PDB file of C-alpha atoms in Angstrom:
ATOM      1  CA  MET P   1       0.067  -0.105   0.157  1.00 64.00           C
ATOM      2  CA  THR P   2       1.569   3.356  -1.074  1.00 80.00           C
ATOM      3  CA  ALA P   3       1.182   6.988   1.110  1.00 80.00           C
ATOM      4  CA  ARG P   4      -1.227   7.904  -1.135  1.00 84.00           C
ATOM      5  CA  HIS P   5      -3.640   4.985  -0.583  1.00 88.00           C
ATOM      6  CA  LEU P   6      -3.138   4.852   3.201  1.00 87.00           C
ATOM      7  CA  PHE P   7      -3.937   7.911   3.493  1.00 86.00           C
ATOM      8  CA  LYS P   8      -7.602   7.937   1.459  1.00 89.00           C
ATOM      9  CA  THR P   9      -8.057   4.495   3.384  1.00 90.00           C
ATOM     10  CA  LEU P  10      -7.911   6.434   6.558  1.00 89.00           C
ATOM     11  CA  GLN P  11      -9.471   9.721   5.329  1.00 89.00           C
ATOM     12  CA  TRP P  12     -12.756   7.788   4.440  1.00 92.00           C
ATOM     13  CA  GLY P  13     -12.690   5.759   7.684  1.00 92.00           C
ATOM     14  CA  LEU P  14     -12.351   8.714  10.136  1.00 90.00           C
ATOM     15  CA  ILE P  15     -15.512  10.353   7.560  1.00 91.00           C
ATOM     16  CA  LEU P  16     -17.437   7.179   7.889  1.00 93.00           C
ATOM     17  CA  PHE P  17     -16.632   6.649  11.821  1.00 92.00           C
ATOM     18  CA  CYS P  18     -17.391   9.983  12.287  1.00 91.00           C
ATOM     19  CA  LEU P  19     -20.608  10.295  10.043  1.00 92.00           C
ATOM     20  CA  VAL P  20     -21.932   6.857  12.317  1.00 91.00           C
ATOM     21  CA  PHE P  21     -22.033   7.775  15.585  1.00 90.00           C
ATOM     22  CA  SER P  22     -22.966  11.366  14.069  1.00 89.00           C
ATOM     23  CA  ILE P  23     -25.823  10.163  12.547  1.00 89.00           C
ATOM     24  CA  VAL P  24     -26.802   7.375  14.457  1.00 89.00           C
ATOM     25  CA  GLY P  25     -24.827   6.398  17.251  1.00 87.00           C
ATOM     26  CA  GLY P  26     -27.258   4.994  19.649  1.00 87.00           C
ATOM     27  CA  VAL P  27     -27.709   1.992  16.981  1.00 89.00           C
ATOM     28  CA  ALA P  28     -24.083   1.886  16.256  1.00 89.00           C
ATOM     29  CA  ALA P  29     -23.160   1.658  19.972  1.00 88.00           C
ATOM     30  CA  GLU P  30     -25.815  -0.807  20.810  1.00 87.00           C
ATOM     31  CA  ARG P  31     -24.209  -3.568  17.480  1.00 88.00           C
ATOM     32  CA  VAL P  32     -20.869  -3.277  18.876  1.00 87.00           C
ATOM     33  CA  LEU P  33     -21.479  -3.992  22.858  1.00 84.00           C
ATOM     34  CA  ASP P  34     -23.868  -7.079  21.311  1.00 84.00           C
ATOM     35  CA  VAL P  35     -20.964  -8.377  19.161  1.00 84.00           C
ATOM     36  CA  LEU P  36     -18.804  -7.854  22.215  1.00 81.00           C
ATOM     37  CA  ALA P  37     -21.312  -9.435  24.298  1.00 80.00           C
ATOM     38  CA  CYS P  38     -20.635  -7.061  27.649  1.00 77.00           C
ATOM     39  CA  GLN P  39     -22.395  -5.601  29.543  1.00 74.00           C
ATOM     40  CA  PRO P  40     -20.447  -2.543  31.140  1.00 68.00           C
ATOM     41  CA  HIS P  41     -20.605  -1.686  34.684  1.00 61.00           C
ATOM     42  CA  THR P  42     -19.486   1.395  37.466  1.00 53.00           C
ATOM     43  CA  ASN P  43     -17.820  -1.666  39.651  1.00 54.00           C
ATOM     44  CA  PRO P  44     -15.544  -3.746  38.016  1.00 54.00           C
ATOM     45  CA  ALA P  45     -17.197  -6.874  40.313  1.00 56.00           C
ATOM     46  CA  LEU P  46     -20.482  -6.972  38.273  1.00 57.00           C
ATOM     47  CA  SER P  47     -19.521  -6.124  34.746  1.00 60.00           C
ATOM     48  CA  THR P  48     -20.145  -9.340  32.869  1.00 69.00           C
ATOM     49  CA  CYS P  49     -17.232  -7.793  29.814  1.00 72.00           C
ATOM     50  CA  SER P  50     -13.465  -8.769  29.967  1.00 70.00           C
ATOM     51  CA  SER P  51     -10.362  -6.661  30.867  1.00 67.00           C
ATOM     52  CA  LEU P  52      -9.736  -5.714  27.129  1.00 71.00           C
ATOM     53  CA  THR P  53     -13.759  -5.142  26.533  1.00 76.00           C
ATOM     54  CA  ASN P  54     -14.753  -3.242  29.437  1.00 75.00           C
ATOM     55  CA  PRO P  55     -12.876  -0.100  28.295  1.00 77.00           C
ATOM     56  CA  ILE P  56     -14.424   0.245  24.788  1.00 82.00           C
ATOM     57  CA  ALA P  57     -17.623  -0.852  26.215  1.00 81.00           C
ATOM     58  CA  LEU P  58     -17.396   2.319  29.233  1.00 80.00           C
ATOM     59  CA  ARG P  59     -16.720   4.952  25.925  1.00 84.00           C
ATOM     60  CA  LEU P  60     -20.077   3.344  23.932  1.00 86.00           C
ATOM     61  CA  ALA P  61     -22.432   3.145  27.183  1.00 84.00           C
ATOM     62  CA  PRO P  62     -22.977   6.746  26.758  1.00 85.00           C
ATOM     63  CA  PHE P  63     -24.673   6.255  23.166  1.00 88.00           C
ATOM     64  CA  LEU P  64     -27.169   4.302  24.618  1.00 85.00           C
ATOM     65  CA  SER P  65     -27.885   7.133  27.056  1.00 83.00           C
ATOM     66  CA  ALA P  66     -27.619  10.211  24.631  1.00 81.00           C
ATOM     67  CA  GLY P  67     -31.071  12.142  24.578  1.00 77.00           C
ATOM     68  CA  SER P  68     -31.332  12.724  20.764  1.00 78.00           C
ATOM     69  CA  ILE P  69     -29.112  12.901  17.954  1.00 82.00           C
ATOM     70  CA  VAL P  70     -28.019  16.448  18.493  1.00 83.00           C
ATOM     71  CA  ASP P  71     -25.827  14.294  21.300  1.00 85.00           C
ATOM     72  CA  TYR P  72     -24.385  12.392  20.009  1.00 88.00           C
ATOM     73  CA  PRO P  73     -21.360  14.505  18.500  1.00 88.00           C
ATOM     74  CA  PHE P  74     -20.703  15.586  21.444  1.00 87.00           C
ATOM     75  CA  VAL P  75     -20.552  12.126  22.518  1.00 86.00           C
ATOM     76  CA  LEU P  76     -18.398  10.951  20.550  1.00 88.00           C
ATOM     77  CA  LEU P  77     -15.859  13.915  21.414  1.00 86.00           C
ATOM     78  CA  ARG P  78     -16.065  13.115  24.930  1.00 83.00           C
ATOM     79  CA  ASN P  79     -15.419   9.620  24.483  1.00 84.00           C
ATOM     80  CA  PHE P  80     -13.249   9.098  21.544  1.00 87.00           C
ATOM     81  CA  TRP P  81     -10.966  11.881  21.832  1.00 84.00           C
ATOM     82  CA  ALA P  82      -7.980   9.940  22.060  1.00 83.00           C
ATOM     83  CA  LEU P  83      -8.822   7.672  19.162  1.00 87.00           C
ATOM     84  CA  LEU P  84      -9.648  10.940  16.334  1.00 88.00           C
ATOM     85  CA  LEU P  85      -6.306  12.428  18.062  1.00 87.00           C
ATOM     86  CA  VAL P  86      -4.037   9.140  16.999  1.00 87.00           C
ATOM     87  CA  TRP P  87      -6.415   8.870  13.768  1.00 89.00           C
ATOM     88  CA  GLY P  88      -5.827  13.020  12.352  1.00 88.00           C
ATOM     89  CA  LEU P  89      -1.844  12.126  13.403  1.00 87.00           C
ATOM     90  CA  ALA P  90      -1.862   9.249  11.169  1.00 88.00           C
ATOM     91  CA  LEU P  91      -3.776  11.287   8.629  1.00 89.00           C
ATOM     92  CA  TYR P  92      -0.560  13.917   8.678  1.00 88.00           C
ATOM     93  CA  ALA P  93       1.739  11.459   8.472  1.00 86.00           C
ATOM     94  CA  ALA P  94       0.052   9.681   5.613  1.00 86.00           C
ATOM     95  CA  ARG P  95       0.000  13.126   3.661  1.00 88.00           C
ATOM     96  CA  TRP P  96       3.347  14.479   5.077  1.00 87.00           C
ATOM     97  CA  ALA P  97       5.156  10.850   3.289  1.00 85.00           C
ATOM     98  CA  ASP P  98       2.880  11.185   0.183  1.00 84.00           C
ATOM     99  CA  ARG P  99       3.888  14.683  -0.974  1.00 84.00           C
ATOM    100  CA  ASN P 100       7.401  13.991   0.326  1.00 82.00           C
ATOM    101  CA  PRO P 101       8.553  10.635  -0.943  1.00 80.00           C
ATOM    102  CA  THR P 102      12.567  10.702  -1.088  1.00 79.00           C
ATOM    103  CA  ALA P 103      12.205  12.207   2.412  1.00 74.00           C
ATOM    104  CA  ALA P 104      10.106   9.253   3.307  1.00 69.00           C
ATOM    105  CA  ALA P 105      11.615   6.777   2.071  1.00 70.00           C
ATOM    106  CA  ALA P 106      15.592   8.116   3.739  1.00 65.00           C
ATOM    107  CA  LEU P 107      13.741   7.218   6.597  1.00 62.00           C
ATOM    108  CA  LEU P 108      12.920   4.118   6.444  1.00 61.00           C
ATOM    109  CA  PRO P 109      15.129   1.012   5.587  1.00 55.00           C
ATOM    110  CA  ARG P 110      14.299  -0.070   1.902  1.00 58.00           C
ATOM    111  CA  PRO P 111      13.853  -3.865   1.906  1.00 56.00           C
ATOM    112  CA  GLY P 112      16.452  -6.523  -0.287  1.00 54.00           C
ATOM    113  CA  ARG P 113      19.065  -3.626  -0.004  1.00 56.00           C
ATOM    114  CA  ALA P 114      19.203  -2.551   3.413  1.00 53.00           C
ATOM    115  CA  HIS P 115      21.939  -3.937   5.687  1.00 61.00           C
ATOM    116  CA  PRO P 116      21.765  -5.232   8.785  1.00 65.00           C
ATOM    117  CA  ALA P 117      23.117  -2.890  10.644  1.00 66.00           C
ATOM    118  CA  ASP P 118      21.086  -0.388   9.498  1.00 65.00           C
ATOM    119  CA  VAL P 119      17.960  -2.438  10.020  1.00 69.00           C
ATOM    120  CA  LEU P 120      18.788  -1.613  14.036  1.00 75.00           C
ATOM    121  CA  ARG P 121      19.868   1.328  13.946  1.00 73.00           C
ATOM    122  CA  TRP P 122      16.742   2.983  12.387  1.00 76.00           C
ATOM    123  CA  GLY P 123      14.776   0.508  14.680  1.00 78.00           C
ATOM    124  CA  VAL P 124      16.998   2.435  18.060  1.00 80.00           C
ATOM    125  CA  GLY P 125      16.336   5.546  16.572  1.00 80.00           C
ATOM    126  CA  GLY P 126      12.104   5.040  16.352  1.00 80.00           C
ATOM    127  CA  LEU P 127      12.504   3.405  20.010  1.00 85.00           C
ATOM    128  CA  PHE P 128      14.017   6.853  21.065  1.00 86.00           C
ATOM    129  CA  TRP P 129      11.815   8.856  19.748  1.00 85.00           C
ATOM    130  CA  LEU P 130       8.377   6.972  20.603  1.00 87.00           C
ATOM    131  CA  LEU P 131       9.624   6.382  24.095  1.00 88.00           C
ATOM    132  CA  LEU P 132      10.496  10.978  24.035  1.00 89.00           C
ATOM    133  CA  ALA P 133       7.312  11.304  22.720  1.00 87.00           C
ATOM    134  CA  GLY P 134       5.326   9.308  24.988  1.00 88.00           C
ATOM    135  CA  PHE P 135       6.922  10.901  27.851  1.00 91.00           C
ATOM    136  CA  ILE P 136       6.322  14.341  27.189  1.00 91.00           C
ATOM    137  CA  VAL P 137       2.274  13.316  26.596  1.00 88.00           C
ATOM    138  CA  PHE P 138       2.397  11.496  29.843  1.00 90.00           C
ATOM    139  CA  ILE P 139       4.380  14.340  31.977  1.00 91.00           C
ATOM    140  CA  PHE P 140       1.284  16.760  29.393  1.00 89.00           C
ATOM    141  CA  ALA P 141      -1.577  14.939  30.218  1.00 87.00           C
ATOM    142  CA  LEU P 142      -0.692  14.056  33.643  1.00 89.00           C
ATOM    143  CA  GLY P 143       0.520  16.725  35.070  1.00 89.00           C
ATOM    144  CA  LEU P 144      -1.357  20.326  33.775  1.00 88.00           C
ATOM    145  CA  PRO P 145      -3.684  21.302  36.612  1.00 89.00           C
ATOM    146  CA  ILE P 146      -7.482  20.365  35.283  1.00 86.00           C
ATOM    147  CA  VAL P 147      -5.618  18.774  32.433  1.00 86.00           C
ATOM    148  CA  GLY P 148      -4.927  16.148  35.212  1.00 87.00           C
ATOM    149  CA  ASN P 149      -7.652  15.657  36.799  1.00 84.00           C
ATOM    150  CA  GLN P 150      -9.590  15.372  33.412  1.00 85.00           C
ATOM    151  CA  THR P 151      -6.642  12.654  32.340  1.00 86.00           C
ATOM    152  CA  ALA P 152      -7.217  10.237  35.874  1.00 85.00           C
ATOM    153  CA  ARG P 153     -11.196  10.731  35.878  1.00 82.00           C
ATOM    154  CA  THR P 154     -10.939   9.143  32.427  1.00 80.00           C
ATOM    155  CA  ILE P 155      -8.491   6.420  33.226  1.00 81.00           C
ATOM    156  CA  LEU P 156     -10.146   5.778  36.805  1.00 79.00           C
ATOM    157  CA  GLU P 157     -13.537   5.120  34.052  1.00 76.00           C
ATOM    158  CA  SER P 158     -11.552   3.116  31.707  1.00 71.00           C
ATOM    159  CA  LEU P 159     -10.715   0.891  34.278  1.00 71.00           C
ATOM    160  CA  GLY P 160     -15.028   0.645  35.625  1.00 70.00           C
ATOM    161  CA  CYS P 161     -14.476   2.859  38.698  1.00 74.00           C
ATOM    162  CA  SER P 162     -16.499   6.454  38.567  1.00 72.00           C
ATOM    163  CA  PRO P 163     -15.168   8.390  41.622  1.00 72.00           C
ATOM    164  CA  GLY P 164     -18.019  10.714  43.069  1.00 65.00           C
ATOM    165  CA  THR P 165     -17.226  14.093  42.691  1.00 60.00           C
ATOM    166  CA  PHE P 166     -17.367  15.854  46.252  1.00 59.00           C
ATOM    167  CA  ASP P 167     -16.727  12.710  47.856  1.00 63.00           C
ATOM    168  CA  PRO P 168     -14.392  10.139  45.425  1.00 66.00           C
ATOM    169  CA  PHE P 169     -13.314   7.610  48.029  1.00 67.00           C
ATOM    170  CA  SER P 170     -17.033   6.848  48.485  1.00 66.00           C
ATOM    171  CA  SER P 171     -16.597   4.456  45.714  1.00 67.00           C
ATOM    172  CA  PRO P 172     -15.420   1.093  47.076  1.00 68.00           C
ATOM    173  CA  CYS P 173     -13.006   0.623  44.061  1.00 70.00           C
ATOM    174  CA  MET P 174     -11.282   3.751  44.999  1.00 69.00           C
ATOM    175  CA  ARG P 175     -10.199   1.427  47.964  1.00 66.00           C
ATOM    176  CA  ALA P 176      -8.685  -1.373  45.209  1.00 66.00           C
ATOM    177  CA  PRO P 177      -5.231  -2.223  45.127  1.00 66.00           C
ATOM    178  CA  GLY P 178      -3.007  -1.971  42.178  1.00 70.00           C
ATOM    179  CA  PHE P 179      -1.043  -0.057  39.578  1.00 77.00           C
ATOM    180  CA  TRP P 180      -3.489   3.186  38.571  1.00 77.00           C
ATOM    181  CA  THR P 181      -6.127   3.022  41.342  1.00 79.00           C
ATOM    182  CA  PRO P 182      -3.103   4.243  44.509  1.00 81.00           C
ATOM    183  CA  ARG P 183      -1.418   6.333  42.428  1.00 84.00           C
ATOM    184  CA  LEU P 184      -4.759   8.548  40.452  1.00 84.00           C
ATOM    185  CA  SER P 185      -6.281   8.860  44.029  1.00 81.00           C
ATOM    186  CA  LEU P 186      -4.619  12.410  44.772  1.00 82.00           C
ATOM    187  CA  TYR P 187      -5.871  13.555  40.864  1.00 84.00           C
ATOM    188  CA  VAL P 188      -9.703  12.841  41.816  1.00 82.00           C
ATOM    189  CA  LEU P 189      -9.257  15.176  45.625  1.00 81.00           C
ATOM    190  CA  PRO P 190     -11.701  18.402  45.574  1.00 79.00           C
ATOM    191  CA  LEU P 191     -10.449  21.370  44.519  1.00 80.00           C
ATOM    192  CA  ALA P 192      -7.047  20.337  45.277  1.00 82.00           C
ATOM    193  CA  GLY P 193      -6.515  17.385  43.190  1.00 79.00           C
ATOM    194  CA  PRO P 194      -6.655  19.359  39.907  1.00 82.00           C
ATOM    195  CA  LEU P 195      -4.935  22.277  40.679  1.00 87.00           C
ATOM    196  CA  LEU P 196      -2.047  19.668  41.972  1.00 88.00           C
ATOM    197  CA  ALA P 197      -1.152  18.066  38.908  1.00 88.00           C
ATOM    198  CA  PRO P 198       2.432  18.602  39.199  1.00 90.00           C
ATOM    199  CA  VAL P 199       2.813  17.585  42.511  1.00 91.00           C
ATOM    200  CA  TRP P 200       0.475  14.258  42.321  1.00 88.00           C
ATOM    201  CA  LEU P 201       2.856  13.389  39.619  1.00 90.00           C
ATOM    202  CA  VAL P 202       5.714  13.161  41.005  1.00 91.00           C
ATOM    203  CA  MET P 203       4.493  11.933  44.006  1.00 90.00           C
ATOM    204  CA  GLY P 204       2.771   9.160  42.464  1.00 88.00           C
ATOM    205  CA  PHE P 205       4.528   8.697  39.763  1.00 90.00           C
ATOM    206  CA  TRP P 206       8.336   8.867  40.652  1.00 90.00           C
ATOM    207  CA  ASP P 207       9.792   5.466  39.704  1.00 90.00           C
ATOM    208  CA  VAL P 208       7.619   5.843  36.157  1.00 89.00           C
ATOM    209  CA  LEU P 209       9.541   8.675  35.581  1.00 91.00           C
ATOM    210  CA  LEU P 210      12.827   8.053  36.912  1.00 93.00           C
ATOM    211  CA  GLY P 211      12.526   4.172  34.513  1.00 91.00           C
ATOM    212  CA  TRP P 212      11.334   5.846  31.877  1.00 91.00           C
ATOM    213  CA  LEU P 213      13.847   8.812  31.766  1.00 92.00           C
ATOM    214  CA  ALA P 214      16.360   5.588  32.258  1.00 93.00           C
ATOM    215  CA  LEU P 215      15.265   3.925  29.279  1.00 91.00           C
ATOM    216  CA  ILE P 216      15.386   7.059  27.288  1.00 91.00           C
ATOM    217  CA  VAL P 217      18.933   7.843  28.271  1.00 92.00           C
ATOM    218  CA  ALA P 218      20.452   4.483  27.322  1.00 91.00           C
ATOM    219  CA  THR P 219      18.454   4.484  23.708  1.00 89.00           C
ATOM    220  CA  TYR P 220      20.158   7.755  22.920  1.00 88.00           C
ATOM    221  CA  ALA P 221      23.244   6.546  24.225  1.00 88.00           C
ATOM    222  CA  LEU P 222      22.867   3.292  21.857  1.00 86.00           C
ATOM    223  CA  LYS P 223      21.524   5.117  18.923  1.00 81.00           C
ATOM    224  CA  SER P 224      24.710   7.424  19.354  1.00 83.00           C
ATOM    225  CA  HIS P 225      26.912   4.503  19.097  1.00 79.00           C
ATOM    226  CA  LEU P 226      25.069   3.333  16.023  1.00 76.00           C
ATOM    227  CA  SER P 227      24.804   5.980  14.568  1.00 73.00           C
ATOM    228  CA  GLN P 228      28.841   6.835  14.478  1.00 69.00           C
ATOM    229  CA  PRO P 229      30.602   5.523  11.325  1.00 59.00           C
ATOM    230  CA  THR P 230      32.949   2.869  11.608  1.00 54.00           C
ATOM    231  CA  ARG P 231      36.264   2.925  10.044  1.00 52.00           C
ATOM    232  CA  PRO P 232      37.489   0.381   8.398  1.00 52.00           C
ATOM    233  CA  PRO P 233      40.739  -1.496   9.149  1.00 53.00           C
ATOM    234  CA  VAL P 234      43.427   0.422   7.201  1.00 54.00           C
ATOM    235  CA  ARG P 235      45.925  -2.243   5.055  1.00 61.00           C
ATOM    236  CA  PRO P 236      49.463  -1.298   4.608  1.00 58.00           C
ATOM    237  CA  HIS P 237      50.277  -0.359   0.580  1.00 56.00           C
ATOM    238  CA  PRO P 238      52.028  -3.670  -0.988  1.00 58.00           C
ATOM    239  CA  SER P 239      54.728  -1.671  -2.421  1.00 60.00           C
ATOM    240  CA  ALA P 240      55.234  -0.481   1.490  1.00 55.00           C
ATOM    241  CA  LYS P 241      58.527  -1.597   3.095  1.00 56.00           C
ATOM    242  CA  PRO P 242      58.737  -1.924   6.527  1.00 57.00           C
ATOM    243  CA  LEU P 243      60.424  -0.561   8.965  1.00 56.00           C
ATOM    244  CA  ARG P 244      64.678  -1.974   9.894  1.00 58.00           C
ATOM    245  CA  ARG P 245      64.906  -1.561  13.159  1.00 55.00           C
ATOM    246  CA  SER P 246      68.245  -0.360  14.090  1.00 51.00           C
TER     247      SER P 246
END
């Protein structure tokens, strides 16, 4: 598939996805839930969904309670903004690759011609930029005031936990052990939770940030090492005479 075909596929797929859930979002959500055989619930113990299908079902459930067709576009933006953002970035990348084929071809190893060392160098470079971009997005998503609170609530709701507004710990799931719930519990505190997101980020995810930074530094060092040109060993000329010791 060429870059132009990929762009057209992503473009029409996005248009079709938005039209379906903006016009008949309730019917589409009901059909998808029937296929998944999933009935989401805020309490994971009462949910009939698996750990993989429950986040999807929780995103589709608001379409079933929408008042009218006018509410469907707003429900779509609220529940699928992350998917639409990633979809838009993929569209931009495909469009750029279509308009700049030479530059796009230079970023990818050529099959059949690429040396294994070139493939390794490209893979390590891509991993470095992926780790760096993910680190920046993670900090902005959970470290900005108010934004961190909304991100934390979105993650908790995707896990089947719906904390209260005035008393977040009234929900039994807020006291459940795990990776996310103890770290995100401070984000949903009244008043202080949305405003002190940078503090909660450091307090709750300091080990994740340190490990992530260590991976970025190690990948950057490996990328720099692989980017250095290898010098072939110097061979003496056939006509050169060996030096004699006095």
